[in-house]
mmCIF file as gemmi writes it, N, C-alpha and C atoms, coordinates in Angstrom:
data_model
loop_
_atom_site.group_PDB
_atom_site.id
_atom_site.type_symbol
_atom_site.label_atom_id
_atom_site.label_alt_id
_atom_site.label_comp_id
_atom_site.label_asym_id
_atom_site.label_entity_id
_atom_site.label_seq_id
_atom_site.pdbx_PDB_ins_code
_atom_site.Cartn_x
_atom_site.Cartn_y
_atom_site.Cartn_z
_atom_site.occupancy
_atom_site.B_iso_or_equiv
_atom_site.pdbx_formal_charge
_atom_site.auth_seq_id
_atom_site.auth_asym_id
_atom_site.pdbx_PDB_model_num
ATOM 1 N N . MET Axp A 1 ? 79.961 61.444 143.381 1 0 ? 1 A 1
ATOM 2 C CA . MET Axp A 1 ? 81.237 60.74 143.578 1 0 ? 1 A 1
ATOM 3 C C . MET Axp A 1 ? 82.057 61.419 144.696 1 0 ? 1 A 1
ATOM 4 N N . ASP Axp A 2 ? 82.218 62.725 144.557 1 0 ? 2 A 1
ATOM 5 C CA . ASP Axp A 2 ? 82.985 63.457 145.574 1 0 ? 2 A 1
ATOM 6 C C . ASP Axp A 2 ? 82.155 63.648 146.845 1 0 ? 2 A 1
ATOM 7 N N . ALA Axp A 3 ? 80.857 63.638 146.668 1 0 ? 3 A 1
ATOM 8 C CA . ALA Axp A 3 ? 79.967 63.843 147.823 1 0 ? 3 A 1
ATOM 9 C C . ALA Axp A 3 ? 80.236 62.78 148.888 1 0 ? 3 A 1
ATOM 10 N N . GLY Axp A 4 ? 80.47 61.569 148.462 1 0 ? 4 A 1
ATOM 11 C CA . GLY Axp A 4 ? 80.739 60.486 149.425 1 0 ? 4 A 1
ATOM 12 C C . GLY Axp A 4 ? 81.873 60.844 150.362 1 0 ? 4 A 1
ATOM 13 N N . ARG Axp A 5 ? 82.933 61.369 149.829 1 0 ? 5 A 1
ATOM 14 C CA . ARG Axp A 5 ? 84.089 61.704 150.678 1 0 ? 5 A 1
ATOM 15 C C . ARG Axp A 5 ? 83.733 62.872 151.601 1 0 ? 5 A 1
ATOM 16 N N . THR Axp A 6 ? 83.095 63.859 151.059 1 0 ? 6 A 1
ATOM 17 C CA . THR Axp A 6 ? 82.722 65.019 151.876 1 0 ? 6 A 1
ATOM 18 C C . THR Axp A 6 ? 81.801 64.588 153.019 1 0 ? 6 A 1
ATOM 19 N N . VAL Axp A 7 ? 80.867 63.747 152.709 1 0 ? 7 A 1
ATOM 20 C CA . VAL Axp A 7 ? 79.919 63.287 153.731 1 0 ? 7 A 1
ATOM 21 C C . VAL Axp A 7 ? 80.666 62.577 154.852 1 0 ? 7 A 1
ATOM 22 N N . SER Axp A 8 ? 81.647 61.791 154.475 1 0 ? 8 A 1
ATOM 23 C CA . SER Axp A 8 ? 82.414 61.036 155.478 1 0 ? 8 A 1
ATOM 24 C C . SER Axp A 8 ? 83.091 62.011 156.447 1 0 ? 8 A 1
ATOM 25 N N . ALA Axp A 9 ? 83.769 62.996 155.919 1 0 ? 9 A 1
ATOM 26 C CA . ALA Axp A 9 ? 84.485 63.959 156.757 1 0 ? 9 A 1
ATOM 27 C C . ALA Axp A 9 ? 83.493 64.735 157.626 1 0 ? 9 A 1
ATOM 28 N N . GLU Axp A 10 ? 82.417 65.183 157.018 1 0 ? 10 A 1
ATOM 29 C CA . GLU Axp A 10 ? 81.42 65.952 157.783 1 0 ? 10 A 1
ATOM 30 C C . GLU Axp A 10 ? 80.788 65.092 158.868 1 0 ? 10 A 1
ATOM 31 N N . GLU Axp A 11 ? 80.527 63.857 158.52 1 0 ? 11 A 1
ATOM 32 C CA . GLU Axp A 11 ? 79.913 62.952 159.502 1 0 ? 11 A 1
ATOM 33 C C . GLU Axp A 11 ? 80.821 62.79 160.711 1 0 ? 11 A 1
ATOM 34 N N . GLU Axp A 12 ? 82.101 62.686 160.472 1 0 ? 12 A 1
ATOM 35 C CA . GLU Axp A 12 ? 83.043 62.503 161.591 1 0 ? 12 A 1
ATOM 36 C C . GLU Axp A 12 ? 83 63.705 162.522 1 0 ? 12 A 1
ATOM 37 N N . VAL Axp A 13 ? 83.039 64.879 161.957 1 0 ? 13 A 1
ATOM 38 C CA . VAL Axp A 13 ? 83.009 66.1 162.766 1 0 ? 13 A 1
ATOM 39 C C . VAL Axp A 13 ? 81.691 66.203 163.522 1 0 ? 13 A 1
ATOM 40 N N . TRP Axp A 14 ? 80.604 65.968 162.803 1 0 ? 14 A 1
ATOM 41 C CA . TRP Axp A 14 ? 79.279 66.063 163.434 1 0 ? 14 A 1
ATOM 42 C C . TRP Axp A 14 ? 79.163 65.062 164.573 1 0 ? 14 A 1
ATOM 43 N N . THR Axp A 15 ? 79.69 63.878 164.341 1 0 ? 15 A 1
ATOM 44 C CA . THR Axp A 15 ? 79.622 62.831 165.363 1 0 ? 15 A 1
ATOM 45 C C . THR Axp A 15 ? 80.376 63.27 166.616 1 0 ? 15 A 1
ATOM 46 N N . SER Axp A 16 ? 81.57 63.774 166.421 1 0 ? 16 A 1
ATOM 47 C CA . SER Axp A 16 ? 82.395 64.182 167.564 1 0 ? 16 A 1
ATOM 48 C C . SER Axp A 16 ? 81.654 65.24 168.384 1 0 ? 16 A 1
ATOM 49 N N . ARG Axp A 17 ? 81.094 66.206 167.707 1 0 ? 17 A 1
ATOM 50 C CA . ARG Axp A 17 ? 80.405 67.299 168.403 1 0 ? 17 A 1
ATOM 51 C C . ARG Axp A 17 ? 79.151 66.776 169.1 1 0 ? 17 A 1
ATOM 52 N N . GLU Axp A 18 ? 78.41 65.968 168.401 1 0 ? 18 A 1
ATOM 53 C CA . GLU Axp A 18 ? 77.177 65.414 168.98 1 0 ? 18 A 1
ATOM 54 C C . GLU Axp A 18 ? 77.496 64.588 170.215 1 0 ? 18 A 1
ATOM 55 N N . ALA Axp A 19 ? 78.509 63.77 170.11 1 0 ? 19 A 1
ATOM 56 C CA . ALA Axp A 19 ? 78.891 62.907 171.234 1 0 ? 19 A 1
ATOM 57 C C . ALA Axp A 19 ? 79.278 63.76 172.439 1 0 ? 19 A 1
ATOM 58 N N . ALA Axp A 20 ? 80.122 64.744 172.216 1 0 ? 20 A 1
ATOM 59 C CA . ALA Axp A 20 ? 80.572 65.607 173.314 1 0 ? 20 A 1
ATOM 60 C C . ALA Axp A 20 ? 79.366 66.277 173.97 1 0 ? 20 A 1
ATOM 61 N N . ARG Axp A 21 ? 78.443 66.728 173.156 1 0 ? 21 A 1
ATOM 62 C CA . ARG Axp A 21 ? 77.269 67.422 173.695 1 0 ? 21 A 1
ATOM 63 C C . ARG Axp A 21 ? 76.418 66.429 174.486 1 0 ? 21 A 1
ATOM 64 N N . PHE Axp A 22 ? 76.208 65.286 173.915 1 0 ? 22 A 1
ATOM 65 C CA . PHE Axp A 22 ? 75.379 64.274 174.573 1 0 ? 22 A 1
ATOM 66 C C . PHE Axp A 22 ? 75.979 63.898 175.922 1 0 ? 22 A 1
ATOM 67 N N . LEU Axp A 23 ? 77.289 63.78 175.952 1 0 ? 23 A 1
ATOM 68 C CA . LEU Axp A 23 ? 77.958 63.381 177.191 1 0 ? 23 A 1
ATOM 69 C C . LEU Axp A 23 ? 77.809 64.478 178.236 1 0 ? 23 A 1
ATOM 70 N N . GLN Axp A 24 ? 77.961 65.714 177.818 1 0 ? 24 A 1
ATOM 71 C CA . GLN Axp A 24 ? 77.864 66.835 178.77 1 0 ? 24 A 1
ATOM 72 C C . GLN Axp A 24 ? 76.436 66.961 179.301 1 0 ? 24 A 1
ATOM 73 N N . ILE Axp A 25 ? 75.476 66.806 178.416 1 0 ? 25 A 1
ATOM 74 C CA . ILE Axp A 25 ? 74.067 66.941 178.826 1 0 ? 25 A 1
ATOM 75 C C . ILE Axp A 25 ? 73.665 65.78 179.728 1 0 ? 25 A 1
ATOM 76 N N . SER Axp A 26 ? 74.103 64.595 179.368 1 0 ? 26 A 1
ATOM 77 C CA . SER Axp A 26 ? 73.736 63.403 180.145 1 0 ? 26 A 1
ATOM 78 C C . SER Axp A 26 ? 74.589 63.305 181.403 1 0 ? 26 A 1
ATOM 79 N N . GLY Axp A 27 ? 75.894 63.352 181.246 1 0 ? 27 A 1
ATOM 80 C CA . GLY Axp A 27 ? 76.752 63.238 182.411 1 0 ? 27 A 1
ATOM 81 C C . GLY Axp A 27 ? 77.318 61.832 182.533 1 0 ? 27 A 1
ATOM 82 N N . GLN Axp A 28 ? 76.606 60.859 182.023 1 0 ? 28 A 1
ATOM 83 C CA . GLN Axp A 28 ? 77.098 59.476 182.119 1 0 ? 28 A 1
ATOM 84 C C . GLN Axp A 28 ? 77.728 59.077 180.795 1 0 ? 28 A 1
ATOM 85 N N . THR Axp A 29 ? 79.045 59.034 180.769 1 0 ? 29 A 1
ATOM 86 C CA . THR Axp A 29 ? 79.73 58.704 179.514 1 0 ? 29 A 1
ATOM 87 C C . THR Axp A 29 ? 79.601 57.236 179.173 1 0 ? 29 A 1
ATOM 88 N N . LEU Axp A 30 ? 80.051 56.408 180.069 1 0 ? 30 A 1
ATOM 89 C CA . LEU Axp A 30 ? 80.048 54.97 179.788 1 0 ? 30 A 1
ATOM 90 C C . LEU Axp A 30 ? 78.645 54.46 179.461 1 0 ? 30 A 1
ATOM 91 N N . ARG Axp A 31 ? 77.71 54.749 180.332 1 0 ? 31 A 1
ATOM 92 C CA . ARG Axp A 31 ? 76.356 54.223 180.143 1 0 ? 31 A 1
ATOM 93 C C . ARG Axp A 31 ? 75.724 54.832 178.888 1 0 ? 31 A 1
ATOM 94 N N . LYS Axp A 32 ? 75.833 56.144 178.755 1 0 ? 32 A 1
ATOM 95 C CA . LYS Axp A 32 ? 75.214 56.8 177.603 1 0 ? 32 A 1
ATOM 96 C C . LYS Axp A 32 ? 75.924 56.384 176.314 1 0 ? 32 A 1
ATOM 97 N N . ALA Axp A 33 ? 77.229 56.305 176.395 1 0 ? 33 A 1
ATOM 98 C CA . ALA Axp A 33 ? 77.999 55.928 175.202 1 0 ? 33 A 1
ATOM 99 C C . ALA Axp A 33 ? 77.585 54.545 174.724 1 0 ? 33 A 1
ATOM 100 N N . LEU Axp A 34 ? 77.485 53.628 175.661 1 0 ? 34 A 1
ATOM 101 C CA . LEU Axp A 34 ? 77.11 52.261 175.295 1 0 ? 34 A 1
ATOM 102 C C . LEU Axp A 34 ? 75.703 52.23 174.708 1 0 ? 34 A 1
ATOM 103 N N . LYS Axp A 35 ? 74.802 52.952 175.348 1 0 ? 35 A 1
ATOM 104 C CA . LYS Axp A 35 ? 73.42 52.945 174.87 1 0 ? 35 A 1
ATOM 105 C C . LYS Axp A 35 ? 73.327 53.669 173.521 1 0 ? 35 A 1
ATOM 106 N N . PHE Axp A 36 ? 74.006 54.81 173.426 1 0 ? 36 A 1
ATOM 107 C CA . PHE Axp A 36 ? 73.963 55.583 172.181 1 0 ? 36 A 1
ATOM 108 C C . PHE Axp A 36 ? 74.614 54.799 171.049 1 0 ? 36 A 1
ATOM 109 N N . GLN Axp A 37 ? 75.708 54.115 171.386 1 0 ? 37 A 1
ATOM 110 C CA . GLN Axp A 37 ? 76.396 53.324 170.362 1 0 ? 37 A 1
ATOM 111 C C . GLN Axp A 37 ? 75.481 52.224 169.859 1 0 ? 37 A 1
ATOM 112 N N . ASN Axp A 38 ? 74.69 51.683 170.75 1 0 ? 38 A 1
ATOM 113 C CA . ASN Axp A 38 ? 73.778 50.613 170.363 1 0 ? 38 A 1
ATOM 114 C C . ASN Axp A 38 ? 72.658 51.169 169.492 1 0 ? 38 A 1
ATOM 115 N N . LEU Axp A 39 ? 72.27 52.409 169.786 1 0 ? 39 A 1
ATOM 116 C CA . LEU Axp A 39 ? 71.185 53.024 169.024 1 0 ? 39 A 1
ATOM 117 C C . LEU Axp A 39 ? 71.671 53.493 167.656 1 0 ? 39 A 1
ATOM 118 N N . HIS Axp A 40 ? 72.851 54.131 167.648 1 0 ? 40 A 1
ATOM 119 C CA . HIS Axp A 40 ? 73.406 54.63 166.385 1 0 ? 40 A 1
ATOM 120 C C . HIS Axp A 40 ? 74.865 54.22 166.233 1 0 ? 40 A 1
ATOM 121 N N . PRO Axp A 41 ? 75.125 52.95 166.014 1 0 ? 41 A 1
ATOM 122 C CA . PRO Axp A 41 ? 76.504 52.476 165.865 1 0 ? 41 A 1
ATOM 123 C C . PRO Axp A 41 ? 77.121 52.963 164.561 1 0 ? 41 A 1
ATOM 124 N N . HIS Axp A 42 ? 76.308 53.128 163.544 1 0 ? 42 A 1
ATOM 125 C CA . HIS Axp A 42 ? 76.83 53.572 162.252 1 0 ? 42 A 1
ATOM 126 C C . HIS Axp A 42 ? 77.122 55.078 162.293 1 0 ? 42 A 1
ATOM 127 N N . LYS Axp A 43 ? 76.434 55.801 163.147 1 0 ? 43 A 1
ATOM 128 C CA . LYS Axp A 43 ? 76.648 57.245 163.217 1 0 ? 43 A 1
ATOM 129 C C . LYS Axp A 43 ? 77.89 57.566 164.049 1 0 ? 43 A 1
ATOM 130 N N . LEU Axp A 44 ? 77.989 56.949 165.216 1 0 ? 44 A 1
ATOM 131 C CA . LEU Axp A 44 ? 79.132 57.243 166.082 1 0 ? 44 A 1
ATOM 132 C C . LEU Axp A 44 ? 80.306 56.346 165.732 1 0 ? 44 A 1
ATOM 133 N N . GLY Axp A 45 ? 80.481 55.261 166.482 1 0 ? 45 A 1
ATOM 134 C CA . GLY Axp A 45 ? 81.62 54.394 166.16 1 0 ? 45 A 1
ATOM 135 C C . GLY Axp A 45 ? 82.718 54.515 167.19 1 0 ? 45 A 1
ATOM 136 N N . ARG Axp A 46 ? 83.928 54.828 166.741 1 0 ? 46 A 1
ATOM 137 C CA . ARG Axp A 46 ? 85.051 54.902 167.706 1 0 ? 46 A 1
ATOM 138 C C . ARG Axp A 46 ? 85.185 56.328 168.243 1 0 ? 46 A 1
ATOM 139 N N . ARG Axp A 47 ? 84.611 57.308 167.553 1 0 ? 47 A 1
ATOM 140 C CA . ARG Axp A 47 ? 84.728 58.697 168.032 1 0 ? 47 A 1
ATOM 141 C C . ARG Axp A 47 ? 84.162 58.789 169.458 1 0 ? 47 A 1
ATOM 142 N N . TYR Axp A 48 ? 83.048 58.163 169.672 1 0 ? 48 A 1
ATOM 143 C CA . TYR Axp A 48 ? 82.407 58.221 170.993 1 0 ? 48 A 1
ATOM 144 C C . TYR Axp A 48 ? 83.307 57.604 172.04 1 0 ? 48 A 1
ATOM 145 N N . VAL Axp A 49 ? 83.902 56.478 171.692 1 0 ? 49 A 1
ATOM 146 C CA . VAL Axp A 49 ? 84.782 55.786 172.636 1 0 ? 49 A 1
ATOM 147 C C . VAL Axp A 49 ? 85.961 56.689 172.989 1 0 ? 49 A 1
ATOM 148 N N . LEU Axp A 50 ? 86.462 57.42 172.009 1 0 ? 50 A 1
ATOM 149 C CA . LEU Axp A 50 ? 87.606 58.299 172.253 1 0 ? 50 A 1
ATOM 150 C C . LEU Axp A 50 ? 87.198 59.456 173.166 1 0 ? 50 A 1
ATOM 151 N N . LEU Axp A 51 ? 85.99 59.948 172.963 1 0 ? 51 A 1
ATOM 152 C CA . LEU Axp A 51 ? 85.512 61.066 173.785 1 0 ? 51 A 1
ATOM 153 C C . LEU Axp A 51 ? 85.221 60.612 175.209 1 0 ? 51 A 1
ATOM 154 N N . ARG Axp A 52 ? 84.971 59.333 175.34 1 0 ? 52 A 1
ATOM 155 C CA . ARG Axp A 52 ? 84.626 58.768 176.651 1 0 ? 52 A 1
ATOM 156 C C . ARG Axp A 52 ? 85.4 59.447 177.767 1 0 ? 52 A 1
């Protein structure tokens, strides 16, 4: 029951970090963000757009 909430918070943090790393490694925010969002829309979401 509580795990659901914890997972949500952890997922958000992990997503933000992953996105930032992916953007730095790739270099292309818009293109990579769009492609990554299409690949993992449930994982990222709006965090990626904000990091854009």
